[in-house]
XYZ file of C-alpha atoms in Angstrom:
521
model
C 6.554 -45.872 -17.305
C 3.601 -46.116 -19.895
C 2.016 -48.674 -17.912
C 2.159 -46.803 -14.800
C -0.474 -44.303 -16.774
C -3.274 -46.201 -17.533
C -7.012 -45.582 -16.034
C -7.024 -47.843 -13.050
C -4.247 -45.916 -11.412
C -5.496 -42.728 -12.361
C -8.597 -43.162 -10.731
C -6.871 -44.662 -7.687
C -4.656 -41.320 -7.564
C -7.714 -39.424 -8.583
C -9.632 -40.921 -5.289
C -6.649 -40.306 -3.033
C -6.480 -36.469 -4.354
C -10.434 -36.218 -3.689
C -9.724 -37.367 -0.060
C -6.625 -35.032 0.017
C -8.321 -32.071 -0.318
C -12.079 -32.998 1.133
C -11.250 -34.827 4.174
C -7.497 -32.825 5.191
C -8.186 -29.163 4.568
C -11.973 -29.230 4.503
C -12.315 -32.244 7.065
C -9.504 -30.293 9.370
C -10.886 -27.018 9.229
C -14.905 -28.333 10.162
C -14.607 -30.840 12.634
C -11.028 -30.193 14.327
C -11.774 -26.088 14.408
C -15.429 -26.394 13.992
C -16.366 -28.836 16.756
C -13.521 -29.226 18.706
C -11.729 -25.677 19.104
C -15.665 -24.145 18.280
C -14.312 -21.646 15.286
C -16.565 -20.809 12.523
C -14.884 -19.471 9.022
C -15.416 -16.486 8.296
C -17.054 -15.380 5.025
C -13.875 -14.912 3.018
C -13.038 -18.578 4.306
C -16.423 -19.762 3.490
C -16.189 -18.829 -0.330
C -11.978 -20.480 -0.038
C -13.406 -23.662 1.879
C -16.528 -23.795 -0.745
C -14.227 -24.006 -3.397
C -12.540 -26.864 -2.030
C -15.556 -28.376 -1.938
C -16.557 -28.250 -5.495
C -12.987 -29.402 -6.500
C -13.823 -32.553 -4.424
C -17.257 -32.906 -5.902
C -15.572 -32.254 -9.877
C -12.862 -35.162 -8.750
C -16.135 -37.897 -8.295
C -18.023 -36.482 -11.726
C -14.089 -36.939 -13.336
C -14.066 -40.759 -11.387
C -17.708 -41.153 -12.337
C -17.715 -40.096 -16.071
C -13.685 -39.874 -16.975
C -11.911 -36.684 -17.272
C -14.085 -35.272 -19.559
C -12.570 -31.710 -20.733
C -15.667 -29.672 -19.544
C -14.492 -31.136 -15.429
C -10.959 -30.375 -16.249
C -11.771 -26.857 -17.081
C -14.035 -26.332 -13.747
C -11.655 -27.532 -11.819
C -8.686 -24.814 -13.120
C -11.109 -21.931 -12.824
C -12.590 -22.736 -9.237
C -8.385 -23.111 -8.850
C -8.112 -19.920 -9.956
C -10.802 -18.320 -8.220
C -9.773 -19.982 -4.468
C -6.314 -18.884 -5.107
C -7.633 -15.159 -5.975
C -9.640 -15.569 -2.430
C -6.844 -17.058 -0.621
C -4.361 -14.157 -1.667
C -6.866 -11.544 -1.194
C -7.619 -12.929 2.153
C -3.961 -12.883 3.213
C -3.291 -9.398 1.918
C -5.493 -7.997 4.619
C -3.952 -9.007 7.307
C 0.304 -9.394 5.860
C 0.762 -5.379 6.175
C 0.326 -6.107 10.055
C 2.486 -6.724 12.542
C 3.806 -10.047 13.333
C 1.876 -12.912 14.382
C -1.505 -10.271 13.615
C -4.820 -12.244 12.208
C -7.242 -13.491 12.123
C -8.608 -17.233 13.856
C -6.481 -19.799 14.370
C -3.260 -21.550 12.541
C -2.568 -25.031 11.288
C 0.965 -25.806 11.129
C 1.720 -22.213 12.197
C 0.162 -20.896 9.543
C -3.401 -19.178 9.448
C -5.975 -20.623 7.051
C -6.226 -18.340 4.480
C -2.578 -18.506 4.000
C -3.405 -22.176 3.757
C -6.073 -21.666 0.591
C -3.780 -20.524 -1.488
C -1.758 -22.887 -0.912
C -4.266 -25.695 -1.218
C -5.771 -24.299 -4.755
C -1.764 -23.862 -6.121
C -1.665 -27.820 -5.228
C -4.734 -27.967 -6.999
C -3.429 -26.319 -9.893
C -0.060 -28.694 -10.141
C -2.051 -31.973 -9.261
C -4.163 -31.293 -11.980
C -1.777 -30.570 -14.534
C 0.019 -33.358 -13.717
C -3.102 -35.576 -14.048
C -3.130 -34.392 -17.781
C 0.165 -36.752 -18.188
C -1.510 -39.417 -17.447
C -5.248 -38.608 -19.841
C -2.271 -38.286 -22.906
C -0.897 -41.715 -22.503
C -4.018 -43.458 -21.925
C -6.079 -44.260 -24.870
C -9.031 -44.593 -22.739
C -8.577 -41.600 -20.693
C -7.447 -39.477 -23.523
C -10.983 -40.893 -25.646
C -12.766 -39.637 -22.250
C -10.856 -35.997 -22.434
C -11.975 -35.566 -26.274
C -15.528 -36.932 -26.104
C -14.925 -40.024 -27.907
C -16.436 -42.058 -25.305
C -19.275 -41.313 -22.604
C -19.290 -44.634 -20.351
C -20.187 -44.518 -16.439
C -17.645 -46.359 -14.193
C -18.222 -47.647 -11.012
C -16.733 -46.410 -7.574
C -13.648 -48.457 -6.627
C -13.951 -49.791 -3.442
C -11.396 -47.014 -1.793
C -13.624 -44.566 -4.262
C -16.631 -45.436 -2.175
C -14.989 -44.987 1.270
C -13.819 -41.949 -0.164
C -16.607 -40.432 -1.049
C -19.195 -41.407 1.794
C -16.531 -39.356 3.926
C -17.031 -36.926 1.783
C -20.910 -36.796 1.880
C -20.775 -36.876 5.502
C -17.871 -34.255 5.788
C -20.317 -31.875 3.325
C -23.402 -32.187 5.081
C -21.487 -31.981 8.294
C -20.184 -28.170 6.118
C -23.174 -27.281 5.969
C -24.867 -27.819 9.304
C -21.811 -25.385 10.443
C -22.860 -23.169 7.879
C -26.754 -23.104 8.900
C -25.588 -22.809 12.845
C -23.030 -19.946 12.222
C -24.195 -17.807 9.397
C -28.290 -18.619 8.776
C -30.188 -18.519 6.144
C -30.527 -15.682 3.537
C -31.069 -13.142 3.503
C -28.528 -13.321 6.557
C -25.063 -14.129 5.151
C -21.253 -14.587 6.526
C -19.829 -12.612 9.352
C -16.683 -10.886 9.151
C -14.418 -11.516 11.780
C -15.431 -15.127 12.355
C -17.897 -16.442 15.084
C -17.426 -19.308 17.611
C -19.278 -22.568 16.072
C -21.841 -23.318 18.325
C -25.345 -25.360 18.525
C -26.765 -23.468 20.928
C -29.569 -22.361 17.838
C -31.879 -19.869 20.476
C -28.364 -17.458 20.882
C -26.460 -18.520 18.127
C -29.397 -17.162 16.151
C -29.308 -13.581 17.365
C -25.817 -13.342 15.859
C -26.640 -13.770 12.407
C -25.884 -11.201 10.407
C -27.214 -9.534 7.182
C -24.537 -6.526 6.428
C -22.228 -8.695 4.155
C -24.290 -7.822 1.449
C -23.317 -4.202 2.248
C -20.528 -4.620 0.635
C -21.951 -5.642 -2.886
C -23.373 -1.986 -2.908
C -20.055 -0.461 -1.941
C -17.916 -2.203 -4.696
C -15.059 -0.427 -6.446
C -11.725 -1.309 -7.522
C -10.611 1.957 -6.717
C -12.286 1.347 -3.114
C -10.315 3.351 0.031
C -7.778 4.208 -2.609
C -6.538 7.989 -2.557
C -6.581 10.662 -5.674
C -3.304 11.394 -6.717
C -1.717 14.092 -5.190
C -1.785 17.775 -6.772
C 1.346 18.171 -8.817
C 1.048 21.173 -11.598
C 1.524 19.323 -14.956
C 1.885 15.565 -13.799
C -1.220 15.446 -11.538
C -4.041 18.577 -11.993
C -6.204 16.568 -9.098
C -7.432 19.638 -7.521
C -8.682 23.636 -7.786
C -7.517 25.928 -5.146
C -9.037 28.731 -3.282
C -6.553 30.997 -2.651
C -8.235 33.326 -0.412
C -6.522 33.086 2.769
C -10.417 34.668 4.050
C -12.038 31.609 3.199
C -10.297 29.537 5.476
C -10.593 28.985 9.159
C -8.911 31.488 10.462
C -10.318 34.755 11.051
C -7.271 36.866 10.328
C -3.275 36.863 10.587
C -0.586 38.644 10.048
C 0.004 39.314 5.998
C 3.781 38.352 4.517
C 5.088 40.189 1.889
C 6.673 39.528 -1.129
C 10.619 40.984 -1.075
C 11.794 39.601 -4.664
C 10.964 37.803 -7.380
C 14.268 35.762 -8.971
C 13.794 33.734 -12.343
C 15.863 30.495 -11.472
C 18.358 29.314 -14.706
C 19.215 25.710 -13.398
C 17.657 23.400 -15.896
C 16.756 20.077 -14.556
C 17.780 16.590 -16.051
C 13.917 16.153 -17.108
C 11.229 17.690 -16.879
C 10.818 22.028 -16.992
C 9.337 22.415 -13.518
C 11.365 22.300 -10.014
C 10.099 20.324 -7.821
C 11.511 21.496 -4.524
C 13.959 24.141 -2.790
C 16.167 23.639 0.073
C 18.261 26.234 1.694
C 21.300 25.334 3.520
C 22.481 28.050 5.811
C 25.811 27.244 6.262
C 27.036 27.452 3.169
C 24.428 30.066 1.876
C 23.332 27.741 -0.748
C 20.097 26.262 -2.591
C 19.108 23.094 -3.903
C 17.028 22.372 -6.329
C 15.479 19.245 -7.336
C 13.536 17.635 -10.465
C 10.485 15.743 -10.343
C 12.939 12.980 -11.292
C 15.752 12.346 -9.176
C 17.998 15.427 -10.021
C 19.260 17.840 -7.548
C 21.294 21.083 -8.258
C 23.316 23.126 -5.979
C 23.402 26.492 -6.367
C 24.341 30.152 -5.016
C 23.244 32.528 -7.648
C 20.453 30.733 -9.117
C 21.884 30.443 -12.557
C 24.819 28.028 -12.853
C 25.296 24.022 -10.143
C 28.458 23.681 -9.863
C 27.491 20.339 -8.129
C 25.007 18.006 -8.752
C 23.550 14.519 -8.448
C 21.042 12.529 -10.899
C 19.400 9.123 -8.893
C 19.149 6.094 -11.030
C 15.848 7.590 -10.796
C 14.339 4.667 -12.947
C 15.371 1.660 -11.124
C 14.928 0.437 -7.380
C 12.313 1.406 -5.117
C 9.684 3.314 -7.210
C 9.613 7.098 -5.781
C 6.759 8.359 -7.517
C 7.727 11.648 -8.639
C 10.070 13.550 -6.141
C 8.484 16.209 -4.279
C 10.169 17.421 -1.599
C 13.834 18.087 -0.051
C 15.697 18.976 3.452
C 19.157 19.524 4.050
C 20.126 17.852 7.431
C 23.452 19.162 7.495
C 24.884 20.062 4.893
C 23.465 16.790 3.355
C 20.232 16.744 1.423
C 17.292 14.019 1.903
C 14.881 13.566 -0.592
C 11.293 12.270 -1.071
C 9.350 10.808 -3.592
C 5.569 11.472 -3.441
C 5.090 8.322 -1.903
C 7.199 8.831 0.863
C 10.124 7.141 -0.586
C 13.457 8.593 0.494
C 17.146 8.630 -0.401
C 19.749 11.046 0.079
C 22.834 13.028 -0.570
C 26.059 12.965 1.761
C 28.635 15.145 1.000
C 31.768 13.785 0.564
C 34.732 14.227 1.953
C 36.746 11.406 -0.012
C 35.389 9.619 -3.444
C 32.577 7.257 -2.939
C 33.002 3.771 -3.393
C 32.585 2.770 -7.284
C 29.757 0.352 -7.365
C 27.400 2.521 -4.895
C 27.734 5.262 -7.267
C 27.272 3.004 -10.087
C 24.325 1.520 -8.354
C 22.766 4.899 -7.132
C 23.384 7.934 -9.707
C 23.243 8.424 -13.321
C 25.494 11.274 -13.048
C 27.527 13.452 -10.655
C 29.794 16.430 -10.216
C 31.503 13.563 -7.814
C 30.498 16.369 -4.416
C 27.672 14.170 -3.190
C 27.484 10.171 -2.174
C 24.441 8.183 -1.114
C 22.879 9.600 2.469
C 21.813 5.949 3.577
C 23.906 3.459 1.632
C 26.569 3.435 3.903
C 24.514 1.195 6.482
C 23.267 -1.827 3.873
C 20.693 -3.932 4.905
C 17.293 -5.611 3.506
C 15.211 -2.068 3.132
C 18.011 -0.027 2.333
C 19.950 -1.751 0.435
C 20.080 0.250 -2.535
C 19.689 3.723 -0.271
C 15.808 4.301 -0.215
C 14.205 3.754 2.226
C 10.804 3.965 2.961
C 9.036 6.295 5.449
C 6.260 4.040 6.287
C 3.210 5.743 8.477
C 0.561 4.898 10.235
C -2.277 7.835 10.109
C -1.103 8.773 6.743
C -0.334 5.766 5.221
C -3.397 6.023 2.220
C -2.038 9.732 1.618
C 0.883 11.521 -0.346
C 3.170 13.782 0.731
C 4.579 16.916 -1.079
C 6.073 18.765 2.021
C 8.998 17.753 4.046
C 11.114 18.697 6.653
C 14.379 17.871 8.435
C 16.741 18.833 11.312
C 20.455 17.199 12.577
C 18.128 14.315 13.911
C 14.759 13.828 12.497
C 12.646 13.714 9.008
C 9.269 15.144 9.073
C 6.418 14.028 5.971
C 3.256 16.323 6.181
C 0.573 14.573 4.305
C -1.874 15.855 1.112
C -5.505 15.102 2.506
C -7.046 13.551 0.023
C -10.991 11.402 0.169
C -9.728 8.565 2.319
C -7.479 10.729 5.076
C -8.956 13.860 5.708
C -6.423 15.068 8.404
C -3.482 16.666 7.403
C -0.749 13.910 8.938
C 2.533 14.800 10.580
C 5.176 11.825 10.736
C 8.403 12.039 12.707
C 11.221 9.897 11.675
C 14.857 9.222 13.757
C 16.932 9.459 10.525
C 19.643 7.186 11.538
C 17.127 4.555 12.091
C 14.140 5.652 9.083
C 11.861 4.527 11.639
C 8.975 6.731 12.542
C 9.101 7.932 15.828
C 5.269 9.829 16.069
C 2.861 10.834 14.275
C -0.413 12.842 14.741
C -3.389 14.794 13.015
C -2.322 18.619 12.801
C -4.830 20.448 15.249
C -4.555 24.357 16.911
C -3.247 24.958 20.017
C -6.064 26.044 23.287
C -4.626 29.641 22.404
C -5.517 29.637 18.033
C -8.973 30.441 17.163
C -11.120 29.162 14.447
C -13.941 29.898 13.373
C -17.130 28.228 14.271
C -17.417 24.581 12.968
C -14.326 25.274 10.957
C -11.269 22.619 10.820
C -7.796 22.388 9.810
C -8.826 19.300 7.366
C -9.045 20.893 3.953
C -5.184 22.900 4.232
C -3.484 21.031 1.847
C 0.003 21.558 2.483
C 2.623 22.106 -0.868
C 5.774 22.558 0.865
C 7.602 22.306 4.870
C 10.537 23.304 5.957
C 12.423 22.891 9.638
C 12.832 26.458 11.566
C 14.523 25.585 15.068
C 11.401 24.144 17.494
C 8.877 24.661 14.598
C 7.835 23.250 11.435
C 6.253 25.734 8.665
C 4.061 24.163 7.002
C 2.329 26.369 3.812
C -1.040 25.376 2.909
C -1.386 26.329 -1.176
C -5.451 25.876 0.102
C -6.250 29.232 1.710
C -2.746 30.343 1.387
C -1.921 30.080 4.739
C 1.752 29.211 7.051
C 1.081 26.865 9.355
C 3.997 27.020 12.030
C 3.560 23.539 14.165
C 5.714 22.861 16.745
C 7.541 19.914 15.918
C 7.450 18.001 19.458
C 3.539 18.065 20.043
C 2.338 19.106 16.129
C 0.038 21.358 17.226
C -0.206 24.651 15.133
C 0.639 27.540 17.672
C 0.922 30.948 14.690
C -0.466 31.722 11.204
C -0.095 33.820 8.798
C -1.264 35.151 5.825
C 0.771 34.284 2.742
C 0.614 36.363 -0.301
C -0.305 35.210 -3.474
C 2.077 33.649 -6.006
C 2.533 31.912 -9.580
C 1.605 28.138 -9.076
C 3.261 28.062 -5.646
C 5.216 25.022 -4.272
C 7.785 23.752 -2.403
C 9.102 25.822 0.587
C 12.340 26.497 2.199
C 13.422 28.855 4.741
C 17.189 30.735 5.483
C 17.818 32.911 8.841
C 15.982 36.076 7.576
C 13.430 34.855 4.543
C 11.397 32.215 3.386
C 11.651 30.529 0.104
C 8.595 29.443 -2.275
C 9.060 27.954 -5.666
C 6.944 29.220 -8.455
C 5.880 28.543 -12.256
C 4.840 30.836 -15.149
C 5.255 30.769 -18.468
C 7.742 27.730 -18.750
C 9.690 29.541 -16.007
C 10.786 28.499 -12.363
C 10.188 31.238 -10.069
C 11.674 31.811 -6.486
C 9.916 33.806 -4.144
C 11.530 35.577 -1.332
C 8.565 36.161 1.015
C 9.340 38.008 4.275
C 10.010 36.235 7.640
C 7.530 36.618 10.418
C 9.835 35.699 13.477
C-alpha cells in the first residue's frame, strides 16, 4: 500500500485531476456550449468556472514545486469559495417550478448545480491527496518546507497542461467576445457566444457593478411583522382621518370583557375565533396553545402543539374555525389544526402533535400523511406575498384566507385563497377598491396594515390597526366593496366575528381585553 504513495504516482494522479477539472467541466462548458451550442456563462458562472480555473493552475504550481502547504491552502479556499457560488447560484432558481433555469444542462443537470458539485470533488480529491504527502518522505519534506526543488513536467503533465493553456486562452477569448472589457462586466441572464465583435459589442454591459452599491445581507428581506411585545417593528396612526378614505360609517364599542384564560406561555392572546354553532371562543397563545371557552374565564378544552418541534411557525398569529374545527397560523404562514373528535385520536399522532390536551381536539391535517404534512403543518405557500407575514386569517367550510402585513419589500396588502383539503392556494391578488369606493386623490390601500380577518358569509373583514379602518373584501374577486370606521382600542389585534358583533382582542396593563364592537350589516 505504502508504495502505491510515493511522488511519481502522485504527480501522475495529480496530472489526471488537473485534466479532470480543466479540460471536462471547464473544457465542456467553453467549447461544447461556447462554440458549438453558442452559450456564454453568465456572471455568476464566470466567477464558478474562474475558480475552476485557478484550481487547475494551483494543481501545475503543486506538480511544478511539490505540494507545498501555501498551494494546498489556495486550493481549499477557492473550494470553498466555488462551492459558496455554486450553491448561491442554485438557490435562485430551486424555489421555481420544475425544470425552471437558467441555460442549458449537462447530464440533466444545469451548470451551476454542476459547480458545486465540481468544487465538493475538489474538496474530497484534495483531502485525499494529503494521504499520500504523509507517507511520502519526499512529498511530506515538500508540504513542510524542508525542500524547495523544481520538477519537470511528466510527459502526460505536458500534454496536460498545453490543453490547458489552450483551453484558458480559448476562456478568455469567450470572455472578451461576451462580456468586454472593464469597465463593462458580466451579464445576467447569459448571452449567446458569438464572434460577430461589431454586434456582439453593443451588448456589453456595465450594470453588474450595480450591484456592489446595492449590497446587504439583509437585501429584499422583510421587517418582522408588528407583534406587541415580541416584535415593536412599527408606530401606528390611529386616526381613521388620515387614511384614504374620506369618511365611513363609525362602529361602536358595546362591552369591554377582561378575558381569565391564561395561556401555556406567554401573557398576551394572540388570536380570537368565534364559532357560532356552539356559541363559543377560542383563544390562542403566541405559542401553540388554544383555549375554548364560553364565559371567558374557565377552557374546559384545550390543545398545546408540540409547539417547539417540526415545521417552525414563527409565533402563532391568527385562528379560524372551519366548522367547528379550528386552523391555525404561525406568522409565517405555517398552519396546523384542530379536529374535533368524535372518538380518541390515535396515540402516536397525539404524541407526535400536542404537549397536552383535554383529549376534545385531534390534528386538522394529520389524518391525510404525506411528504409536507406529515407531521400536520402545512405550509401556505404564496406567490404575491411570499416576502411578507401574515397576522390575519380567515376561513369558511372550504377555503383558508392569509391577508399579508406590508412591509419594505411588498407594499400591497396580499390576499391568498387556499382549498383546505388540498393546502394549495387557489388565488391570490393585491387588495384594491371596488369602481363604486372612493379615495382620495393619489391615496392607496398600500399602507393598511391589517392585525386581524375573519370570514362573514361572501365577505372577508379585514381590520387595518393603520388608520383603524374594516376593510370588508369580497372573498371571490378581493376587492374592498364597504368601510368603516373602527373605534379606538387598547393595543388592538386579532379579530373575530359572531351573527350580531364583532370581536377584537386587546392588551392593557398585563390584561387581555375583548372588545365587542357593533356589527355594521
Amino acid at each position: 500500500m505504502n508504495s502505491c504513495l510515493n511522488e511519481k504516482n502522485f504527480n501522475l494522479v495529480m496530472a489526471t485531476a488537473i485534466m479532470l477539472i480543466l479540460v471536462i467541466p471547464v473544457g465542456i462548458a467553453n467549447v461544447w456550449l461556447g462554440y458549438v451550442v453558442r452559450e456564454s456563462p453568465c456572471a455568476l458562472c464566470w466567477w464558478e468556472r474562474m475558480g475552476m480555473i485557478l484550481v487547475g493552475l494551483l494543481g501545475f504550481f503543486i506538480l511544478r514545486y511539490g505540494p507545498r502547504l501555501k498551494y494546498v491552502m489556495s486550493v481549499f479556499l477557492i473550494a470553498a469559495f466555488g462551492i459558496h457560488m455554486g450553491l448561491r447560484h442554485l438557490g435562485n432558481f430551486v424555489q421555481l417550478d420544475v425544470d425552471m433555469g437558467l441555460g442549458a444542462e449537462i447530464m440533466g443537470i444545469r451548470t451551476y448545480t454542476w459547480a458545486a458539485i465540481v468544487y465538493w470533488a475538489v474538496v474530497i480529491v484534495m483531502s485525499l491527496f494529503l494521504m499520500f504527502i504523509k507517507r511520502s518522505e519526499e512529498l511530506n519534506a515538500d508540504f513542510t518546507g524542508q525542500r524547495s526543488v523544481i520538477k519537470p513536467f511528466s510527459k502526460f503533465g505536458k500534454i496536460v497542461f498545453y490543453v490547458s493553456f489552450a483551453l484558458v486562452i480559448s476562456n478568455g477569448i469567450q470572455a472578451f467576445f461576451t462580456n468586454g472589457i472593464p469597465p463593462y462586466g458580466g451579464k445576467a441572464p447569459n448571452d449567446r457566444m458569438s464572434l460577430n465583435l461589431p454586434m456582439i459589442s453593443k451588448t456589453w454591459e456595465t450594470y453588474i457593478w450595480d450591484r456592489l452599491k446595492s449590497f446587504s445581507i439583509k437585501k429584499d428581506y422583510p421587517e418582522k411583522p408588528y407583534i406587541h411585545g415580541i416584535f415593536n417593528t412599527k408606530k401606528f396612526n390611529e386616526n381613521f382621518a388620515s387614511g384614504a378614505f374620506e369618511e365611513a360609517k363609525k362602529l361602536q364599542i358595546l362591552s369591554v370583557k377582561e378575558i381569565g384564560i391564561k395561556m401555556n406561555k406567554g401573557k398576551m392572546i394572540a388570536a380570537v375565533s368565534y364559532d357560532n354553532k356552539n356559541e363559543e371562543f377560542a383563544f390562542t397563545s403566541h405559542y401553540g396553545g388554544s383555549y375554548f371557552t364560553k364565559d371567558l374565564n374557565t377552557a374546559s378544552k384545550f390543545a398545546v402543539v408540540d409547539y417547539q418541534n417540526s415545521w417552525n411557525l414563527g409565533h402563532t398569529t391568527a385562528t379560524a374555525f372551519t366548522g367547528e374545527n379550528l386552523l391555525v397560523i404561525g406568522q409565517n404562514k405555517t398552519a396546523y389544526g384542530l379536529r374535533k373528535l368524535e372518538k380518541p385520536m390515535d396515540e402516536v399522532i397525539q404524541y407526535r402533535t400536542f404537549l397536552e390536551t383535554s383529549g376534545d381536539y385531534g390534528s386538522f391535517f394529520e389524518k391525510n400523511v404525506d411528504r409536507y404534512t406529515k407531521d400536520g403543518r402545512p405550509f401556505l405557500t404564496t406567490i404575491r406575498a411570499k416576502q411578507a407575514y401574515a397576522l390575519a386569517f380567515g376561513a369558511d367550510e372550504k377555503f383558508m384566507y392569509t391577508v399579508s402585513a406590508a412591509n419594505r419589500v411588498v407594499k400591497n396588502v396580499v390576499v391568498s385563497k387556499f382549498l383546505i383539503s388540498e393546502r394549495k392556494m387557489s388565488s391570490e391578488a393585491y387588495i384594491k377598491p371596488s369602481k363604486d369606493l372612493k379615495l382620495k386623490e393619489k391615496r392607496n390601500l398600500k399602507d393598511y396594515y391589517v392585525v386581524g380577518a375573519a370570514v362573514d358569509g361572501d365577505r372577508i373583514l379585514a381590520y387595518s390597526r393603520e388608520y383603524s379602518t374594516l376593510l370588508s373584501i369580497d372573498k371571490n374577486s378581493f376587492e374592498v366593496k364597504d368601510v368603516y370606521e373602527m373605534p379606538l382600542m387598547k393595543e388592538p389585534h386579532s379579530l373575530a366575528v359572531s351573527k350580531d358583533k364583532l370581536y377584537v382582542l386587546g392588551f392593557e396593563h398585563g390584561k387581555n381585553l375583548l372588545y365587542e364592537i357593533e356589527k355594521p350589516f
